[in-house]
């Protein structure tokens, strides 16, 4: 019943069909609301799941970045070590070539070293892992090259070792070191004699040092003379073989005897001023086939 303006109630009749339509519409609306609510919940759940997956992916990405940075650091360190190793191998090869040139030995057939440098991967960046893999491959190739170079140098060094083994005795006998430490007061060659002032040939080196200083054999040999000998005073002579001999004059004492074998570095006498001498010093001669030569030609250190 609805009131009218005149105050009289009126009846509003709704048919059953209309009620059914309204009920259907209300049902549809309820279903739509329920479907919307379910869809909203699904969207929220998907969003939560995606956020969790994103968080996990971010953690994994950060871990991958850290691992890549560590690998980059390791590659840089290994690359530096490989470059240092390459430098050492090249230096050995250079020394090998120098020795062969001095000894007139044929150069090995392996040829020049052909190894190259190793690059460094860029730290960070989206292509760091790919760059790291590339550098690992490059370093594997470099290691193979270095192994090949090292084998070639080792083979060449073995040949040189065999060469010098055959000549080791000759090297050990060569008078190649200073017999005593001091200062050279008179060189080999023409000079004014310190006692007479007359120009004459000086056939050795005069090495001035403290009285009584030990004199060391500059090479292996056999003592051919030990004793007083004219103006040289107390004198020692050593036969080194191959026509090479050495003489040590003006000694205060001889510490060896004739026929004695002596090795490089062993004491043969003491600095003195015996014979024609103006002060304590060693007169040192090197003779080749009994002809005096400049001792500096033999001294290496």
PDB file of C-alpha atoms in Angstrom:
ATOM      1  CA  UNK A   1       0.000   0.000   0.000  1.00  0.00           C
ATOM      2  CA  UNK A   2       1.406   3.367  -0.976  1.00  0.00           C
ATOM      3  CA  UNK A   3       0.074   6.688   0.103  1.00  0.00           C
ATOM      4  CA  UNK A   4      -1.177   9.119  -2.476  1.00  0.00           C
ATOM      5  CA  UNK A   5      -1.187  12.880  -2.337  1.00  0.00           C
ATOM      6  CA  UNK A   6      -4.868  12.833  -1.621  1.00  0.00           C
ATOM      7  CA  UNK A   7      -4.153  10.618   1.365  1.00  0.00           C
ATOM      8  CA  UNK A   8      -5.794   7.514  -0.046  1.00  0.00           C
ATOM      9  CA  UNK A   9      -3.717   4.356  -0.166  1.00  0.00           C
ATOM     10  CA  UNK A  10      -3.111   2.545  -3.416  1.00  0.00           C
ATOM     11  CA  UNK A  11      -2.170  -1.020  -4.141  1.00  0.00           C
ATOM     12  CA  UNK A  12       1.011  -1.803  -6.192  1.00  0.00           C
ATOM     13  CA  UNK A  13       0.804  -5.203  -7.730  1.00  0.00           C
ATOM     14  CA  UNK A  14       4.054  -7.045  -8.812  1.00  0.00           C
ATOM     15  CA  UNK A  15       3.634 -10.100 -10.823  1.00  0.00           C
ATOM     16  CA  UNK A  16       5.342 -13.362 -10.069  1.00  0.00           C
ATOM     17  CA  UNK A  17       7.154 -13.175 -13.363  1.00  0.00           C
ATOM     18  CA  UNK A  18       8.662  -9.825 -12.403  1.00  0.00           C
ATOM     19  CA  UNK A  19       9.700 -11.248  -9.078  1.00  0.00           C
ATOM     20  CA  UNK A  20      11.414 -14.127 -10.829  1.00  0.00           C
ATOM     21  CA  UNK A  21      13.236 -11.716 -13.135  1.00  0.00           C
ATOM     22  CA  UNK A  22      14.324  -9.606 -10.172  1.00  0.00           C
ATOM     23  CA  UNK A  23      15.457 -12.742  -8.346  1.00  0.00           C
ATOM     24  CA  UNK A  24      17.440 -13.878 -11.367  1.00  0.00           C
ATOM     25  CA  UNK A  25      19.054 -10.446 -11.676  1.00  0.00           C
ATOM     26  CA  UNK A  26      19.912 -10.397  -7.995  1.00  0.00           C
ATOM     27  CA  UNK A  27      21.364 -13.876  -8.309  1.00  0.00           C
ATOM     28  CA  UNK A  28      23.443 -12.815 -11.270  1.00  0.00           C
ATOM     29  CA  UNK A  29      24.668  -9.793  -9.395  1.00  0.00           C
ATOM     30  CA  UNK A  30      25.609 -11.978  -6.411  1.00  0.00           C
ATOM     31  CA  UNK A  31      27.426 -14.425  -8.678  1.00  0.00           C
ATOM     32  CA  UNK A  32      29.247 -11.542 -10.365  1.00  0.00           C
ATOM     33  CA  UNK A  33      30.283 -10.169  -6.987  1.00  0.00           C
ATOM     34  CA  UNK A  34      31.471 -13.589  -5.834  1.00  0.00           C
ATOM     35  CA  UNK A  35      33.419 -14.146  -9.103  1.00  0.00           C
ATOM     36  CA  UNK A  36      34.967 -10.672  -8.812  1.00  0.00           C
ATOM     37  CA  UNK A  37      35.961 -11.387  -5.207  1.00  0.00           C
ATOM     38  CA  UNK A  38      37.510 -14.724  -6.174  1.00  0.00           C
ATOM     39  CA  UNK A  39      39.352 -13.125  -9.075  1.00  0.00           C
ATOM     40  CA  UNK A  40      40.635 -10.371  -6.794  1.00  0.00           C
ATOM     41  CA  UNK A  41      41.876 -12.942  -4.292  1.00  0.00           C
ATOM     42  CA  UNK A  42      43.599 -14.889  -7.101  1.00  0.00           C
ATOM     43  CA  UNK A  43      45.226 -11.678  -8.340  1.00  0.00           C
ATOM     44  CA  UNK A  44      46.454 -10.874  -4.826  1.00  0.00           C
ATOM     45  CA  UNK A  45      47.789 -14.400  -4.373  1.00  0.00           C
ATOM     46  CA  UNK A  46      49.519 -14.246  -7.760  1.00  0.00           C
ATOM     47  CA  UNK A  47      51.031 -10.901  -6.838  1.00  0.00           C
ATOM     48  CA  UNK A  48      52.302 -12.290  -3.536  1.00  0.00           C
ATOM     49  CA  UNK A  49      53.760 -15.317  -5.326  1.00  0.00           C
ATOM     50  CA  UNK A  50      55.398 -13.114  -7.963  1.00  0.00           C
ATOM     51  CA  UNK A  51      56.872 -10.879  -5.255  1.00  0.00           C
ATOM     52  CA  UNK A  52      58.326 -13.922  -3.535  1.00  0.00           C
ATOM     53  CA  UNK A  53      59.727 -15.247  -6.807  1.00  0.00           C
ATOM     54  CA  UNK A  54      61.149 -11.807  -7.605  1.00  0.00           C
ATOM     55  CA  UNK A  55      62.757 -11.649  -4.183  1.00  0.00           C
ATOM     56  CA  UNK A  56      64.245 -15.116  -4.694  1.00  0.00           C
ATOM     57  CA  UNK A  57      65.435 -14.158  -8.192  1.00  0.00           C
ATOM     58  CA  UNK A  58      67.012 -10.971  -6.823  1.00  0.00           C
ATOM     59  CA  UNK A  59      68.894 -12.969  -4.191  1.00  0.00           C
ATOM     60  CA  UNK A  60      70.038 -15.463  -6.805  1.00  0.00           C
ATOM     61  CA  UNK A  61      71.034 -12.624  -9.120  1.00  0.00           C
ATOM     62  CA  UNK A  62      73.047 -10.957  -6.350  1.00  0.00           C
ATOM     63  CA  UNK A  63      74.711 -14.301  -5.599  1.00  0.00           C
ATOM     64  CA  UNK A  64      75.478 -14.771  -9.296  1.00  0.00           C
ATOM     65  CA  UNK A  65      76.952 -11.264  -9.482  1.00  0.00           C
ATOM     66  CA  UNK A  66      79.137 -11.978  -6.434  1.00  0.00           C
ATOM     67  CA  UNK A  67      80.242 -15.300  -7.901  1.00  0.00           C
ATOM     68  CA  UNK A  68      81.004 -13.665 -11.245  1.00  0.00           C
ATOM     69  CA  UNK A  69      83.017 -10.943  -9.482  1.00  0.00           C
ATOM     70  CA  UNK A  70      84.972 -13.639  -7.612  1.00  0.00           C
ATOM     71  CA  UNK A  71      85.616 -15.491 -10.862  1.00  0.00           C
ATOM     72  CA  UNK A  72      86.726 -12.227 -12.461  1.00  0.00           C
ATOM     73  CA  UNK A  73      89.181 -11.643  -9.621  1.00  0.00           C
ATOM     74  CA  UNK A  74      90.507 -15.200  -9.956  1.00  0.00           C
ATOM     75  CA  UNK A  75      90.875 -14.815 -13.710  1.00  0.00           C
ATOM     76  CA  UNK A  76      92.759 -11.526 -13.264  1.00  0.00           C
ATOM     77  CA  UNK A  77      95.120 -13.149 -10.730  1.00  0.00           C
ATOM     78  CA  UNK A  78      95.689 -16.213 -12.919  1.00  0.00           C
ATOM     79  CA  UNK A  79      96.161 -14.016 -15.967  1.00  0.00           C
ATOM     80  CA  UNK A  80      98.857 -12.039 -14.165  1.00  0.00           C
ATOM     81  CA  UNK A  81     100.618 -15.240 -13.107  1.00  0.00           C
ATOM     82  CA  UNK A  82     100.471 -16.585 -16.649  1.00  0.00           C
ATOM     83  CA  UNK A  83     101.918 -13.349 -18.036  1.00  0.00           C
ATOM     84  CA  UNK A  84     104.739 -13.519 -15.456  1.00  0.00           C
ATOM     85  CA  UNK A  85     105.378 -17.134 -16.401  1.00  0.00           C
ATOM     86  CA  UNK A  86     105.433 -16.156 -20.070  1.00  0.00           C
ATOM     87  CA  UNK A  87     107.998 -13.448 -19.290  1.00  0.00           C
ATOM     88  CA  UNK A  88     110.187 -15.991 -17.483  1.00  0.00           C
ATOM     89  CA  UNK A  89     109.955 -18.479 -20.353  1.00  0.00           C
ATOM     90  CA  UNK A  90     110.809 -15.758 -22.878  1.00  0.00           C
ATOM     91  CA  UNK A  91     113.781 -14.650 -20.729  1.00  0.00           C
ATOM     92  CA  UNK A  92     115.019 -18.246 -20.579  1.00  0.00           C
ATOM     93  CA  UNK A  93     114.673 -18.492 -24.347  1.00  0.00           C
ATOM     94  CA  UNK A  94     116.566 -15.201 -24.778  1.00  0.00           C
ATOM     95  CA  UNK A  95     119.353 -16.438 -22.491  1.00  0.00           C
ATOM     96  CA  UNK A  96     119.425 -19.725 -24.359  1.00  0.00           C
ATOM     97  CA  UNK A  97     119.803 -17.878 -27.667  1.00  0.00           C
ATOM     98  CA  UNK A  98     122.582 -15.658 -26.228  1.00  0.00           C
ATOM     99  CA  UNK A  99     124.540 -18.658 -24.951  1.00  0.00           C
ATOM    100  CA  UNK A 100     124.185 -20.395 -28.313  1.00  0.00           C
ATOM    101  CA  UNK A 101     125.409 -17.287 -30.091  1.00  0.00           C
ATOM    102  CA  UNK A 102     128.470 -17.031 -27.834  1.00  0.00           C
ATOM    103  CA  UNK A 103     129.268 -20.742 -28.166  1.00  0.00           C
ATOM    104  CA  UNK A 104     128.481 -20.830 -31.915  1.00  0.00           C
ATOM    105  CA  UNK A 105     125.882 -23.536 -31.347  1.00  0.00           C
ATOM    106  CA  UNK A 106     123.055 -23.948 -33.853  1.00  0.00           C
ATOM    107  CA  UNK A 107     119.773 -22.385 -32.780  1.00  0.00           C
ATOM    108  CA  UNK A 108     117.027 -24.935 -31.963  1.00  0.00           C
ATOM    109  CA  UNK A 109     114.459 -25.779 -34.629  1.00  0.00           C
ATOM    110  CA  UNK A 110     111.537 -24.847 -32.331  1.00  0.00           C
ATOM    111  CA  UNK A 111     111.758 -21.251 -33.515  1.00  0.00           C
ATOM    112  CA  UNK A 112     110.690 -18.107 -31.737  1.00  0.00           C
ATOM    113  CA  UNK A 113     108.087 -18.148 -29.003  1.00  0.00           C
ATOM    114  CA  UNK A 114     104.660 -17.201 -30.295  1.00  0.00           C
ATOM    115  CA  UNK A 115     102.577 -16.972 -27.129  1.00  0.00           C
ATOM    116  CA  UNK A 116     100.462 -13.852 -26.683  1.00  0.00           C
ATOM    117  CA  UNK A 117      98.953 -11.931 -23.834  1.00  0.00           C
ATOM    118  CA  UNK A 118      95.776 -12.738 -21.940  1.00  0.00           C
ATOM    119  CA  UNK A 119      92.964 -10.199 -21.721  1.00  0.00           C
ATOM    120  CA  UNK A 120      91.040  -9.286 -18.584  1.00  0.00           C
ATOM    121  CA  UNK A 121      87.242  -9.620 -18.384  1.00  0.00           C
ATOM    122  CA  UNK A 122      85.209  -6.533 -17.583  1.00  0.00           C
ATOM    123  CA  UNK A 123      83.958  -6.651 -13.998  1.00  0.00           C
ATOM    124  CA  UNK A 124      80.190  -6.458 -13.679  1.00  0.00           C
ATOM    125  CA  UNK A 125      77.952  -5.876 -16.665  1.00  0.00           C
ATOM    126  CA  UNK A 126      75.482  -8.255 -18.258  1.00  0.00           C
ATOM    127  CA  UNK A 127      78.130 -10.086 -20.305  1.00  0.00           C
ATOM    128  CA  UNK A 128      80.586 -10.745 -17.457  1.00  0.00           C
ATOM    129  CA  UNK A 129      79.916 -14.485 -17.309  1.00  0.00           C
ATOM    130  CA  UNK A 130      80.307 -14.824 -21.081  1.00  0.00           C
ATOM    131  CA  UNK A 131      83.519 -12.788 -20.919  1.00  0.00           C
ATOM    132  CA  UNK A 132      84.781 -14.965 -18.056  1.00  0.00           C
ATOM    133  CA  UNK A 133      84.173 -18.133 -20.081  1.00  0.00           C
ATOM    134  CA  UNK A 134      85.968 -16.565 -23.034  1.00  0.00           C
ATOM    135  CA  UNK A 135      88.966 -15.718 -20.838  1.00  0.00           C
ATOM    136  CA  UNK A 136      89.040 -19.216 -19.362  1.00  0.00           C
ATOM    137  CA  UNK A 137      89.266 -20.590 -22.897  1.00  0.00           C
ATOM    138  CA  UNK A 138      91.987 -18.058 -23.752  1.00  0.00           C
ATOM    139  CA  UNK A 139      93.970 -19.040 -20.685  1.00  0.00           C
ATOM    140  CA  UNK A 140      93.672 -22.729 -21.499  1.00  0.00           C
ATOM    141  CA  UNK A 141      95.135 -21.958 -24.925  1.00  0.00           C
ATOM    142  CA  UNK A 142      97.865 -19.843 -23.329  1.00  0.00           C
ATOM    143  CA  UNK A 143      98.769 -22.639 -20.913  1.00  0.00           C
ATOM    144  CA  UNK A 144      99.104 -25.013 -23.866  1.00  0.00           C
ATOM    145  CA  UNK A 145     101.369 -22.492 -25.632  1.00  0.00           C
ATOM    146  CA  UNK A 146     103.506 -22.000 -22.515  1.00  0.00           C
ATOM    147  CA  UNK A 147     103.838 -25.753 -22.020  1.00  0.00           C
ATOM    148  CA  UNK A 148     105.032 -26.061 -25.590  1.00  0.00           C
ATOM    149  CA  UNK A 149     107.521 -23.212 -25.117  1.00  0.00           C
ATOM    150  CA  UNK A 150     108.736 -24.657 -21.807  1.00  0.00           C
ATOM    151  CA  UNK A 151     109.316 -28.066 -23.395  1.00  0.00           C
ATOM    152  CA  UNK A 152     111.269 -26.430 -26.248  1.00  0.00           C
ATOM    153  CA  UNK A 153     113.414 -24.418 -23.812  1.00  0.00           C
ATOM    154  CA  UNK A 154     113.976 -27.472 -21.608  1.00  0.00           C
ATOM    155  CA  UNK A 155     115.081 -29.498 -24.612  1.00  0.00           C
ATOM    156  CA  UNK A 156     117.438 -26.720 -25.681  1.00  0.00           C
ATOM    157  CA  UNK A 157     118.802 -26.319 -22.135  1.00  0.00           C
ATOM    158  CA  UNK A 158     119.448 -30.077 -21.978  1.00  0.00           C
ATOM    159  CA  UNK A 159     121.488 -29.765 -25.154  1.00  0.00           C
ATOM    160  CA  UNK A 160     123.440 -26.844 -23.679  1.00  0.00           C
ATOM    161  CA  UNK A 161     123.994 -28.782 -20.445  1.00  0.00           C
ATOM    162  CA  UNK A 162     125.457 -31.671 -22.424  1.00  0.00           C
ATOM    163  CA  UNK A 163     127.636 -29.220 -24.366  1.00  0.00           C
ATOM    164  CA  UNK A 164     129.018 -27.582 -21.233  1.00  0.00           C
ATOM    165  CA  UNK A 165     129.430 -30.916 -19.446  1.00  0.00           C
ATOM    166  CA  UNK A 166     132.025 -31.849 -22.052  1.00  0.00           C
ATOM    167  CA  UNK A 167     133.851 -28.574 -21.416  1.00  0.00           C
ATOM    168  CA  UNK A 168     133.273 -28.170 -17.672  1.00  0.00           C
ATOM    169  CA  UNK A 169     136.813 -29.191 -16.820  1.00  0.00           C
ATOM    170  CA  UNK A 170     138.215 -26.537 -19.141  1.00  0.00           C
ATOM    171  CA  UNK A 171     136.018 -23.828 -17.655  1.00  0.00           C
ATOM    172  CA  UNK A 172     136.964 -24.797 -14.111  1.00  0.00           C
ATOM    173  CA  UNK A 173     140.655 -24.554 -15.042  1.00  0.00           C
ATOM    174  CA  UNK A 174     140.348 -21.140 -16.714  1.00  0.00           C
ATOM    175  CA  UNK A 175     141.794 -18.380 -14.452  1.00  0.00           C
ATOM    176  CA  UNK A 176     138.598 -16.330 -14.505  1.00  0.00           C
ATOM    177  CA  UNK A 177     138.454 -14.650 -11.064  1.00  0.00           C
ATOM    178  CA  UNK A 178     140.590 -12.080  -9.280  1.00  0.00           C
ATOM    179  CA  UNK A 179     143.259 -13.807  -7.172  1.00  0.00           C
ATOM    180  CA  UNK A 180     143.005 -11.113  -4.514  1.00  0.00           C
ATOM    181  CA  UNK A 181     140.866  -8.056  -3.783  1.00  0.00           C
ATOM    182  CA  UNK A 182     142.626  -4.710  -3.964  1.00  0.00           C
ATOM    183  CA  UNK A 183     143.352  -1.858  -6.359  1.00  0.00           C
ATOM    184  CA  UNK A 184     145.387  -2.195  -9.537  1.00  0.00           C
ATOM    185  CA  UNK A 185     148.447  -0.005  -9.067  1.00  0.00           C
ATOM    186  CA  UNK A 186     150.001  -0.919 -12.411  1.00  0.00           C
ATOM    187  CA  UNK A 187     148.334  -2.248 -15.571  1.00  0.00           C
ATOM    188  CA  UNK A 188     149.624  -4.685 -18.200  1.00  0.00           C
ATOM    189  CA  UNK A 189     151.701  -2.978 -20.888  1.00  0.00           C
ATOM    190  CA  UNK A 190     154.442  -0.421 -21.347  1.00  0.00           C
ATOM    191  CA  UNK A 191     155.212   1.626 -18.200  1.00  0.00           C
ATOM    192  CA  UNK A 192     158.016   3.476 -16.433  1.00  0.00           C
ATOM    193  CA  UNK A 193     159.716   1.072 -14.028  1.00  0.00           C
ATOM    194  CA  UNK A 194     158.994   2.339 -10.456  1.00  0.00           C
ATOM    195  CA  UNK A 195     162.578   1.611  -9.356  1.00  0.00           C
ATOM    196  CA  UNK A 196     164.618   2.741 -12.381  1.00  0.00           C
ATOM    197  CA  UNK A 197     162.192   5.088 -14.143  1.00  0.00           C
ATOM    198  CA  UNK A 198     163.040   3.423 -17.473  1.00  0.00           C
ATOM    199  CA  UNK A 199     160.210   2.594 -19.852  1.00  0.00           C
ATOM    200  CA  UNK A 200     159.715  -1.167 -20.032  1.00  0.00           C
ATOM    201  CA  UNK A 201     157.095  -3.857 -20.624  1.00  0.00           C
ATOM    202  CA  UNK A 202     155.061  -4.788 -17.558  1.00  0.00           C
ATOM    203  CA  UNK A 203     153.889  -8.350 -18.166  1.00  0.00           C
ATOM    204  CA  UNK A 204     151.102  -8.536 -15.609  1.00  0.00           C
ATOM    205  CA  UNK A 205     148.902  -6.636 -13.157  1.00  0.00           C
ATOM    206  CA  UNK A 206     150.137  -5.223  -9.862  1.00  0.00           C
ATOM    207  CA  UNK A 207     147.344  -5.510  -7.283  1.00  0.00           C
ATOM    208  CA  UNK A 208     148.015  -3.572  -4.067  1.00  0.00           C
ATOM    209  CA  UNK A 209     146.395  -4.731  -0.820  1.00  0.00           C
ATOM    210  CA  UNK A 210     147.199  -5.385   2.846  1.00  0.00           C
ATOM    211  CA  UNK A 211     150.299  -7.352   3.792  1.00  0.00           C
ATOM    212  CA  UNK A 212     149.483 -11.000   4.566  1.00  0.00           C
ATOM    213  CA  UNK A 213     146.194 -11.093   2.594  1.00  0.00           C
ATOM    214  CA  UNK A 214     145.534 -14.626   1.226  1.00  0.00           C
ATOM    215  CA  UNK A 215     145.926 -15.088  -2.534  1.00  0.00           C
ATOM    216  CA  UNK A 216     143.349 -17.452  -4.097  1.00  0.00           C
ATOM    217  CA  UNK A 217     143.813 -19.655  -7.127  1.00  0.00           C
ATOM    218  CA  UNK A 218     141.672 -18.229  -9.981  1.00  0.00           C
ATOM    219  CA  UNK A 219     141.225 -21.672 -11.568  1.00  0.00           C
ATOM    220  CA  UNK A 220     141.983 -25.358 -11.148  1.00  0.00           C
ATOM    221  CA  UNK A 221     145.492 -26.526 -11.954  1.00  0.00           C
ATOM    222  CA  UNK A 222     148.763 -28.023 -10.775  1.00  0.00           C
ATOM    223  CA  UNK A 223     151.515 -26.033  -9.026  1.00  0.00           C
ATOM    224  CA  UNK A 224     154.504 -26.058 -11.360  1.00  0.00           C
ATOM    225  CA  UNK A 225     156.763 -23.906  -9.164  1.00  0.00           C
ATOM    226  CA  UNK A 226     156.780 -22.574  -5.597  1.00  0.00           C
ATOM    227  CA  UNK A 227     159.785 -20.748  -4.115  1.00  0.00           C
ATOM    228  CA  UNK A 228     162.142 -17.795  -4.533  1.00  0.00           C
ATOM    229  CA  UNK A 229     162.662 -16.595  -8.116  1.00  0.00           C
ATOM    230  CA  UNK A 230     164.887 -13.590  -8.775  1.00  0.00           C
ATOM    231  CA  UNK A 231     163.200 -10.176  -8.795  1.00  0.00           C
ATOM    232  CA  UNK A 232     159.767 -11.780  -8.271  1.00  0.00           C
ATOM    233  CA  UNK A 233     160.810 -12.882  -4.770  1.00  0.00           C
ATOM    234  CA  UNK A 234     158.664 -15.677  -3.402  1.00  0.00           C
ATOM    235  CA  UNK A 235     156.746 -16.945  -6.422  1.00  0.00           C
ATOM    236  CA  UNK A 236     154.069 -19.512  -7.254  1.00  0.00           C
ATOM    237  CA  UNK A 237     153.280 -20.733 -10.768  1.00  0.00           C
ATOM    238  CA  UNK A 238     150.215 -22.812 -11.703  1.00  0.00           C
ATOM    239  CA  UNK A 239     149.727 -24.833 -14.883  1.00  0.00           C
ATOM    240  CA  UNK A 240     146.009 -24.700 -15.836  1.00  0.00           C
ATOM    241  CA  UNK A 241     146.319 -26.873 -18.954  1.00  0.00           C
ATOM    242  CA  UNK A 242     145.666 -26.014 -22.609  1.00  0.00           C
ATOM    243  CA  UNK A 243     148.905 -23.969 -22.584  1.00  0.00           C
ATOM    244  CA  UNK A 244     147.598 -21.530 -19.921  1.00  0.00           C
ATOM    245  CA  UNK A 245     149.615 -20.783 -16.772  1.00  0.00           C
ATOM    246  CA  UNK A 246     149.591 -18.088 -14.079  1.00  0.00           C
ATOM    247  CA  UNK A 247     152.346 -16.484 -11.993  1.00  0.00           C
ATOM    248  CA  UNK A 248     152.101 -14.840  -8.554  1.00  0.00           C
ATOM    249  CA  UNK A 249     155.093 -12.779  -7.416  1.00  0.00           C
ATOM    250  CA  UNK A 250     156.371 -10.846  -4.343  1.00  0.00           C
ATOM    251  CA  UNK A 251     154.615 -13.196  -1.864  1.00  0.00           C
ATOM    252  CA  UNK A 252     155.443 -13.084   1.833  1.00  0.00           C
ATOM    253  CA  UNK A 253     154.870 -16.869   2.014  1.00  0.00           C
ATOM    254  CA  UNK A 254     154.040 -19.741  -0.344  1.00  0.00           C
ATOM    255  CA  UNK A 255     151.271 -22.024   0.950  1.00  0.00           C
ATOM    256  CA  UNK A 256     151.609 -24.702  -1.764  1.00  0.00           C
ATOM    257  CA  UNK A 257     154.389 -26.894  -3.138  1.00  0.00           C
ATOM    258  CA  UNK A 258     155.448 -27.992  -6.583  1.00  0.00           C
ATOM    259  CA  UNK A 259     153.305 -30.791  -8.038  1.00  0.00           C
ATOM    260  CA  UNK A 260     150.332 -30.031  -5.775  1.00  0.00           C
ATOM    261  CA  UNK A 261     146.855 -29.994  -7.311  1.00  0.00           C
ATOM    262  CA  UNK A 262     144.919 -26.854  -6.483  1.00  0.00           C
ATOM    263  CA  UNK A 263     141.315 -25.856  -7.056  1.00  0.00           C
ATOM    264  CA  UNK A 264     139.775 -22.471  -7.776  1.00  0.00           C
ATOM    265  CA  UNK A 265     139.350 -20.464  -4.569  1.00  0.00           C
ATOM    266  CA  UNK A 266     142.053 -22.261  -2.560  1.00  0.00           C
ATOM    267  CA  UNK A 267     144.804 -20.155  -0.954  1.00  0.00           C
ATOM    268  CA  UNK A 268     148.208 -20.466  -2.636  1.00  0.00           C
ATOM    269  CA  UNK A 269     150.189 -17.774  -0.792  1.00  0.00           C
ATOM    270  CA  UNK A 270     150.135 -14.487   1.147  1.00  0.00           C
ATOM    271  CA  UNK A 271     150.597 -10.905  -0.044  1.00  0.00           C
ATOM    272  CA  UNK A 272     154.098  -9.595   0.611  1.00  0.00           C
ATOM    273  CA  UNK A 273     156.861  -7.358  -0.692  1.00  0.00           C
ATOM    274  CA  UNK A 274     159.664  -9.841  -1.472  1.00  0.00           C
ATOM    275  CA  UNK A 275     161.978  -9.355  -4.487  1.00  0.00           C
ATOM    276  CA  UNK A 276     162.009  -6.063  -6.418  1.00  0.00           C
ATOM    277  CA  UNK A 277     159.043  -4.374  -4.776  1.00  0.00           C
ATOM    278  CA  UNK A 278     158.213  -0.942  -3.420  1.00  0.00           C
ATOM    279  CA  UNK A 279     155.405  -2.124  -1.145  1.00  0.00           C
ATOM    280  CA  UNK A 280     152.996  -4.984  -0.410  1.00  0.00           C
ATOM    281  CA  UNK A 281     151.265  -6.083  -3.585  1.00  0.00           C
ATOM    282  CA  UNK A 282     150.752  -9.063  -5.907  1.00  0.00           C
ATOM    283  CA  UNK A 283     152.343  -9.241  -9.331  1.00  0.00           C
ATOM    284  CA  UNK A 284     149.854 -11.389 -11.288  1.00  0.00           C
ATOM    285  CA  UNK A 285     150.604 -12.781 -14.752  1.00  0.00           C
ATOM    286  CA  UNK A 286     148.678 -14.953 -17.226  1.00  0.00           C
ATOM    287  CA  UNK A 287     150.752 -16.734 -19.867  1.00  0.00           C
ATOM    288  CA  UNK A 288     149.539 -18.581 -22.951  1.00  0.00           C
ATOM    289  CA  UNK A 289     152.182 -20.913 -24.355  1.00  0.00           C
ATOM    290  CA  UNK A 290     154.732 -19.026 -22.215  1.00  0.00           C
ATOM    291  CA  UNK A 291     153.740 -15.658 -23.719  1.00  0.00           C
ATOM    292  CA  UNK A 292     152.353 -13.088 -21.202  1.00  0.00           C
ATOM    293  CA  UNK A 293     148.877 -11.757 -22.037  1.00  0.00           C
ATOM    294  CA  UNK A 294     146.676  -9.198 -20.309  1.00  0.00           C
ATOM    295  CA  UNK A 295     145.069 -10.985 -17.316  1.00  0.00           C
ATOM    296  CA  UNK A 296     141.952  -8.821 -17.704  1.00  0.00           C
ATOM    297  CA  UNK A 297     141.114 -10.834 -20.851  1.00  0.00           C
ATOM    298  CA  UNK A 298     140.415 -13.823 -18.596  1.00  0.00           C
ATOM    299  CA  UNK A 299     138.862 -12.203 -15.536  1.00  0.00           C
ATOM    300  CA  UNK A 300     135.065 -12.511 -15.500  1.00  0.00           C
ATOM    301  CA  UNK A 301     134.391 -11.349 -11.929  1.00  0.00           C
TER     302      UNK A 301
END
